[in-house]
């Protein structure tokens, strides 16, 4: 079956509400770790993950940093606030937008939008002085185009740090709490740009990372800025009718060389997986003689399923050493996909009927059902603040 013909109802399961983790554990690395290896399932604790990884691994993390993307404009007592959720910059890349001064425009979701007429919204600093203003430029479907403007030398990232709120996933059904400022962020996050955390990395501590390196495992880094599309449900009956979200990524030539030298590449999370696998298809473009301009680099969601000739991953990655390593990927990894770069992946437990479940099924085949049933039966916690798994690809 071609992945376009997949019916998403075949990839759902019953997830009780009380199994969705609403808060993180006291210790990041105290979460459970399900290990699927050679067809067998074992239960571990995440702090022991260095012992479960192959010694010759390259472990690849996503260094993106979650921004405080929710702006809440207070109104009169007893009145619902207007909430603005910054999704993507308008005609600009995310990092340039974060470092912008004076003004910047974003594509946004707006809560309680009917109460926002044509007035300019204003947020004050703690002293009561105006700090940020917002005006509507227009809208496209469910999204608004909003111009933010302010006086002074502050970068937009600093303004969001002052006024914004952590964009917790909608299934948490709660407001931001002080613990989220630190815990909905990986310990190795460096580059502002995500509106959702790469949650597979939330379990790592500096101590665990040190022990992994002491074992001789190399650590690699990518950047993929996670968009709100990661929470987009599959509403179509067939995957052919689902429009996969796209996200910006960046990979260094040093990582490309490490991939070429490593017999085992372990991706930490869905975002790292999508980035690493996208590299193969960009390398295929380069091998086919295409000029790769990073301003136009793009991996279409169905691109992996349109080829009949598949060079080795070594040849494809090598071809990128002379090309650009920035771009966007819309890749959808579903049953029928052959992994070209990674051999293991670390991931949390995902929502029923999501494209993330399809990615797990692409790695495990029908055994994904056994893995999820085991997790449900053995009291694993699910979704962003939930427990983890280490999957050896079948």
Coordinates of C-alpha atoms in Angstrom, one line a residue:
X1 CA 0.0 0.0 0.0
X2 CA 1.3 3.5 -0.9
X3 CA 1.4 5.8 2.1
X4 CA -1.1 8.1 0.4
X5 CA -3.7 5.3 0.7
X6 CA -3.3 4.9 4.5
X7 CA -6.5 5.4 6.5
X8 CA -5.6 7.2 9.7
X9 CA -8.3 5.2 11.6
X10 CA -6.0 2.2 11.4
X11 CA -3.4 4.1 13.5
X12 CA -5.4 5.1 16.5
X13 CA -5.8 3.7 20.0
X14 CA -7.8 4.5 23.1
X15 CA -5.8 6.9 25.3
X16 CA -7.5 7.5 28.7
X17 CA -7.3 11.2 29.8
X18 CA -5.6 10.3 33.1
X19 CA -2.6 8.8 31.1
X20 CA -1.7 12.2 29.6
X21 CA 1.0 13.7 31.8
X22 CA -0.1 17.1 32.9
X23 CA 3.1 17.9 34.8
X24 CA 6.8 16.8 34.5
X25 CA 8.3 14.4 37.1
X26 CA 10.5 15.9 39.8
X27 CA 13.6 14.6 38.0
X28 CA 13.9 14.7 34.2
X29 CA 15.7 11.3 34.0
X30 CA 13.4 9.5 36.4
X31 CA 10.9 8.8 33.6
X32 CA 10.3 5.3 32.4
X33 CA 12.1 4.1 29.3
X34 CA 10.6 1.4 27.1
X35 CA 13.3 -0.3 25.0
X36 CA 12.3 -2.2 21.9
X37 CA 15.2 -4.3 20.6
X38 CA 15.3 -7.4 18.4
X39 CA 11.5 -7.7 18.7
X40 CA 11.6 -7.7 22.5
X41 CA 10.2 -5.1 24.9
X42 CA 12.0 -4.3 28.2
X43 CA 11.3 -1.7 30.9
X44 CA 14.1 0.6 32.1
X45 CA 14.5 4.0 33.7
X46 CA 15.7 6.9 31.5
X47 CA 18.8 7.5 33.7
X48 CA 20.1 4.1 32.5
X49 CA 19.9 5.0 28.8
X50 CA 23.7 5.1 28.3
X51 CA 23.7 1.4 28.9
X52 CA 21.0 0.8 26.2
X53 CA 22.7 2.7 23.4
X54 CA 25.2 1.0 21.1
X55 CA 28.8 2.2 21.9
X56 CA 29.5 3.2 18.3
X57 CA 26.4 5.5 18.2
X58 CA 26.1 9.0 17.0
X59 CA 23.3 10.6 19.1
X60 CA 21.7 13.5 17.4
X61 CA 19.7 16.2 19.3
X62 CA 17.6 19.2 18.2
X63 CA 19.0 22.3 19.8
X64 CA 16.0 24.5 19.1
X65 CA 14.8 26.6 22.0
X66 CA 11.1 27.2 22.8
X67 CA 10.0 30.9 22.7
X68 CA 7.3 32.4 24.8
X69 CA 5.0 32.5 21.8
X70 CA 1.7 33.3 23.6
X71 CA 0.8 36.9 24.3
X72 CA -2.2 37.6 26.4
X73 CA -3.8 41.1 26.3
X74 CA -5.8 41.7 29.5
X75 CA -9.2 43.3 29.2
X76 CA -11.7 44.6 31.8
X77 CA -12.5 42.6 34.9
X78 CA -14.5 39.5 34.1
X79 CA -13.8 39.8 30.4
X80 CA -12.0 37.1 28.5
X81 CA -8.5 38.3 27.3
X82 CA -7.4 38.4 23.7
X83 CA -4.7 35.8 23.2
X84 CA -2.2 35.9 20.3
X85 CA -0.2 32.8 19.5
X86 CA 2.8 33.6 17.2
X87 CA 3.1 30.7 14.7
X88 CA 5.6 31.7 12.0
X89 CA 7.2 35.0 10.9
X90 CA 5.6 36.7 7.9
X91 CA 8.1 36.7 5.0
X92 CA 11.1 36.3 7.2
X93 CA 13.0 33.5 8.9
X94 CA 12.4 32.8 12.6
X95 CA 15.9 33.6 13.9
X96 CA 16.0 37.0 12.1
X97 CA 12.5 37.7 13.5
X98 CA 13.7 36.9 17.0
X99 CA 16.6 39.4 16.7
X100 CA 14.5 42.1 15.0
X101 CA 14.3 45.5 16.6
X102 CA 11.5 48.1 16.2
X103 CA 8.9 45.9 14.4
X104 CA 8.2 42.4 13.1
X105 CA 5.2 40.6 11.6
X106 CA 3.9 37.2 12.3
X107 CA 1.3 34.7 11.2
X108 CA -0.8 34.1 14.4
X109 CA -3.7 32.4 15.9
X110 CA -5.9 34.7 17.9
X111 CA -8.2 33.6 20.7
X112 CA -11.3 35.7 21.4
X113 CA -10.7 37.4 18.0
X114 CA -14.2 38.7 17.7
X115 CA -13.5 41.1 20.6
X116 CA -10.5 42.6 18.7
X117 CA -11.8 45.2 16.4
X118 CA -9.4 47.6 14.7
X119 CA -7.7 49.0 17.8
X120 CA -4.0 48.6 18.5
X121 CA -3.3 46.3 21.5
X122 CA -0.7 47.4 23.9
X123 CA 1.3 45.6 26.6
X124 CA 3.1 47.5 29.4
X125 CA 6.3 46.7 31.2
X126 CA 6.3 46.2 35.0
X127 CA 6.6 50.0 35.5
X128 CA 3.4 50.6 33.5
X129 CA 5.1 52.1 30.4
X130 CA 4.0 50.8 27.0
X131 CA 6.4 48.1 25.8
X132 CA 4.8 46.4 22.8
X133 CA 2.0 47.2 20.4
X134 CA 0.1 44.9 17.9
X135 CA -2.1 45.7 14.9
X136 CA -3.9 43.4 12.5
X137 CA -2.7 43.5 8.9
X138 CA -5.2 40.9 7.6
X139 CA -5.9 37.2 7.7
X140 CA -5.6 34.0 5.8
X141 CA -8.1 31.3 6.6
X142 CA -7.9 30.7 10.4
X143 CA -4.7 32.7 10.8
X144 CA -4.1 36.4 11.3
X145 CA -1.2 38.5 10.0
X146 CA -0.1 40.8 12.8
X147 CA 2.5 43.5 13.0
X148 CA 4.2 44.0 16.3
X149 CA 6.1 47.3 16.9
X150 CA 7.9 48.9 19.8
X151 CA 10.4 51.6 20.7
X152 CA 14.0 51.1 21.8
X153 CA 16.8 48.6 21.1
X154 CA 15.2 45.5 22.5
X155 CA 15.1 42.4 20.3
X156 CA 11.7 40.7 19.8
X157 CA 13.0 37.6 21.7
X158 CA 13.7 39.8 24.7
X159 CA 10.2 41.3 24.5
X160 CA 8.6 37.8 24.4
X161 CA 10.8 36.8 27.3
X162 CA 9.3 39.7 29.3
X163 CA 5.7 39.5 28.2
X164 CA 5.1 36.1 26.6
X165 CA 3.9 32.8 28.0
X166 CA 5.1 29.2 27.5
X167 CA 3.1 27.6 24.7
X168 CA 2.0 24.4 26.4
X169 CA 0.3 21.8 24.2
X170 CA -3.5 22.1 24.1
X171 CA -4.0 18.7 25.6
X172 CA -2.6 19.8 29.0
X173 CA -5.8 21.8 29.7
X174 CA -4.0 24.1 32.1
X175 CA -2.2 27.4 32.3
X176 CA 1.5 27.9 32.4
X177 CA 3.1 27.3 35.9
X178 CA 6.5 28.3 37.2
X179 CA 7.9 24.8 36.6
X180 CA 7.2 25.0 32.9
X181 CA 9.7 27.8 32.3
X182 CA 12.5 25.4 32.9
X183 CA 11.0 22.0 32.3
X184 CA 9.3 22.7 28.9
X185 CA 12.8 23.3 27.6
X186 CA 15.7 20.9 27.0
X187 CA 18.9 21.4 29.0
X188 CA 20.9 21.8 25.7
X189 CA 18.5 24.3 23.9
X190 CA 20.5 27.2 22.3
X191 CA 18.6 28.8 19.4
X192 CA 15.3 30.6 19.8
X193 CA 12.6 29.6 17.3
X194 CA 10.2 26.8 18.4
X195 CA 6.6 27.1 19.6
X196 CA 6.7 23.6 20.9
X197 CA 9.4 21.6 22.7
X198 CA 11.2 18.7 21.0
X199 CA 9.9 16.6 23.8
X200 CA 12.0 13.5 23.5
X201 CA 14.9 15.6 24.7
X202 CA 13.2 16.7 27.9
X203 CA 14.4 13.6 29.7
X204 CA 18.1 14.3 29.3
X205 CA 20.2 15.8 32.1
X206 CA 23.7 17.1 32.0
X207 CA 24.7 14.1 34.1
X208 CA 23.2 11.6 31.6
X209 CA 24.8 13.5 28.7
X210 CA 28.2 13.2 30.4
X211 CA 27.8 9.5 31.0
X212 CA 26.9 9.0 27.3
X213 CA 30.0 10.8 26.2
X214 CA 32.1 8.8 28.7
X215 CA 30.8 5.7 26.9
X216 CA 32.4 6.9 23.7
X217 CA 29.1 8.0 22.0
X218 CA 29.4 11.1 19.9
X219 CA 26.8 13.9 20.3
X220 CA 25.6 15.7 17.2
X221 CA 23.3 18.7 16.9
X222 CA 20.7 19.9 14.4
X223 CA 18.3 22.8 14.4
X224 CA 14.7 22.3 13.4
X225 CA 12.3 24.9 14.7
X226 CA 9.1 23.2 15.8
X227 CA 5.9 24.8 14.5
X228 CA 2.4 24.5 15.9
X229 CA 1.7 22.2 13.0
X230 CA 3.2 19.4 15.1
X231 CA -0.2 19.4 17.0
X232 CA -2.2 19.5 13.8
X233 CA -4.6 16.5 13.8
X234 CA -5.1 14.3 10.7
X235 CA -8.7 15.2 9.7
X236 CA -8.7 13.5 6.3
X237 CA -9.8 9.9 6.0
X238 CA -6.8 9.1 3.6
X239 CA -3.3 10.5 4.1
X240 CA -3.3 11.7 0.5
X241 CA -5.6 14.4 1.6
X242 CA -3.6 15.5 4.6
X243 CA -1.4 18.6 4.2
X244 CA 1.7 18.0 6.2
X245 CA 3.2 21.0 8.0
X246 CA 6.7 22.1 7.0
X247 CA 9.5 23.3 9.3
X248 CA 12.9 25.0 8.9
X249 CA 16.0 23.1 9.6
X250 CA 19.8 23.6 9.7
X251 CA 22.6 21.0 9.7
X252 CA 26.4 21.6 9.9
X253 CA 29.0 20.1 7.7
X254 CA 30.6 18.7 10.8
X255 CA 27.5 16.6 11.5
X256 CA 27.4 15.4 7.9
X257 CA 30.9 14.1 8.4
X258 CA 30.0 12.4 11.6
X259 CA 27.0 10.7 10.0
X260 CA 29.4 9.4 7.3
X261 CA 31.7 7.9 9.9
X262 CA 29.1 6.4 12.2
X263 CA 27.5 2.9 11.7
X264 CA 24.6 3.8 14.1
X265 CA 22.8 7.1 14.1
X266 CA 20.3 7.5 16.9
X267 CA 17.8 10.4 16.5
X268 CA 16.5 12.1 19.6
X269 CA 12.9 12.8 18.8
X270 CA 10.6 13.2 15.8
X271 CA 12.2 16.5 14.7
X272 CA 15.7 15.1 14.6
X273 CA 14.4 12.1 12.7
X274 CA 12.7 14.2 10.1
X275 CA 15.8 16.4 9.7
X276 CA 18.2 13.5 9.3
X277 CA 16.0 11.6 6.9
X278 CA 15.4 14.8 4.8
X279 CA 19.2 15.0 4.3
X280 CA 19.1 11.8 2.2
X281 CA 16.5 13.2 -0.2
X282 CA 18.4 16.5 -0.5
X283 CA 21.6 14.5 -1.2
X284 CA 19.6 12.6 -3.9
X285 CA 18.8 16.0 -5.5
X286 CA 22.5 16.9 -5.5
X287 CA 23.4 13.5 -7.0
X288 CA 20.9 14.1 -9.8
X289 CA 22.6 17.4 -10.7
X290 CA 20.2 19.8 -9.1
X291 CA 21.7 23.1 -7.9
X292 CA 20.9 23.4 -4.2
X293 CA 20.2 26.9 -3.1
X294 CA 19.4 26.9 0.6
X295 CA 16.9 29.7 0.2
X296 CA 14.8 27.2 -2.0
X297 CA 15.7 23.9 -0.4
X298 CA 12.5 22.0 0.3
X299 CA 11.6 18.3 0.8
X300 CA 8.0 17.7 -0.2
X301 CA 5.9 15.4 1.9
X302 CA 5.6 12.7 -0.8
X303 CA 9.1 13.1 -2.3
X304 CA 10.5 9.8 -0.7
X305 CA 7.8 7.8 -2.5
X306 CA 8.4 9.1 -6.0
X307 CA 11.8 7.6 -6.7
X308 CA 12.8 4.2 -8.1
X309 CA 16.6 4.6 -7.9
X310 CA 18.1 4.8 -4.4
X311 CA 21.8 5.4 -4.0
X312 CA 23.5 4.6 -0.7
X313 CA 23.2 7.0 2.2
X314 CA 26.9 7.5 2.1
X315 CA 26.8 8.8 -1.5
X316 CA 23.7 11.0 -0.7
X317 CA 25.2 12.5 2.4
X318 CA 28.6 13.0 0.8
X319 CA 26.9 15.0 -2.0
X320 CA 25.7 17.5 0.6
X321 CA 29.2 18.3 1.8
X322 CA 29.5 20.7 -1.2
X323 CA 26.0 22.0 -1.0
X324 CA 23.7 23.9 1.3
X325 CA 22.5 22.4 4.5
X326 CA 19.6 24.7 5.4
X327 CA 16.0 24.5 4.2
X328 CA 12.6 23.3 5.0
X329 CA 11.1 19.9 5.2
X330 CA 7.5 18.7 4.8
X331 CA 8.5 15.0 4.8
X332 CA 5.9 12.5 6.0
X333 CA 7.4 9.3 7.3
X334 CA 4.7 6.6 7.3
X335 CA 4.5 2.8 6.8
X336 CA 6.1 2.1 3.4
X337 CA 9.1 4.4 4.1
X338 CA 12.6 3.0 4.2
X339 CA 14.9 4.7 6.7
X340 CA 18.0 5.9 5.0
X341 CA 20.0 7.6 7.8
X342 CA 18.9 6.6 11.3
X343 CA 19.0 3.1 12.9
X344 CA 17.6 4.0 16.3
X345 CA 15.3 6.7 17.7
X346 CA 14.3 8.0 21.1
X347 CA 10.8 9.2 21.3
X348 CA 7.8 9.8 23.6
X349 CA 4.4 8.2 23.3
X350 CA 2.2 10.1 20.8
X351 CA -1.4 11.1 20.3
X352 CA -3.7 8.5 18.6
X353 CA -4.3 9.0 14.9
X354 CA -1.4 11.4 14.5
X355 CA 1.4 11.6 11.9
X356 CA 3.8 10.9 14.8
X357 CA 2.2 7.5 15.2
X358 CA 2.7 6.9 11.5
X359 CA 6.4 7.6 12.0
X360 CA 6.6 5.0 14.8
X361 CA 4.7 2.5 12.6
X362 CA 7.1 3.1 9.8
X363 CA 9.9 2.0 12.1
X364 CA 8.2 -0.9 13.8
X365 CA 5.6 -2.1 11.5
X366 CA 2.5 -3.6 13.2
X367 CA 4.6 -4.1 16.4
X368 CA 3.8 -0.4 17.2
X369 CA 0.5 -1.7 18.6
X370 CA 2.4 -4.1 21.0
X371 CA 4.6 -1.3 22.1
X372 CA 1.7 1.1 22.9
X373 CA -0.3 -1.6 24.5
X374 CA 2.6 -2.5 26.7
X375 CA 3.0 1.2 27.7
X376 CA -0.7 1.4 28.5
X377 CA -0.7 -1.8 30.5
X378 CA 2.4 -0.8 32.5
X379 CA 1.4 2.7 33.6
X380 CA 3.6 4.7 31.2
X381 CA 2.8 8.4 31.1
X382 CA 1.9 9.8 27.6
X383 CA 2.6 12.8 25.4
X384 CA 4.9 15.8 26.0
X385 CA 5.7 15.4 29.7
X386 CA 5.3 11.7 29.5
X387 CA 7.7 8.8 29.5
X388 CA 10.2 7.8 26.8
X389 CA 11.1 4.9 24.5
X390 CA 14.2 3.7 22.7
X391 CA 13.3 2.0 19.4
X392 CA 15.7 -0.2 17.5
X393 CA 14.3 0.0 13.9
X394 CA 13.1 -3.3 12.4

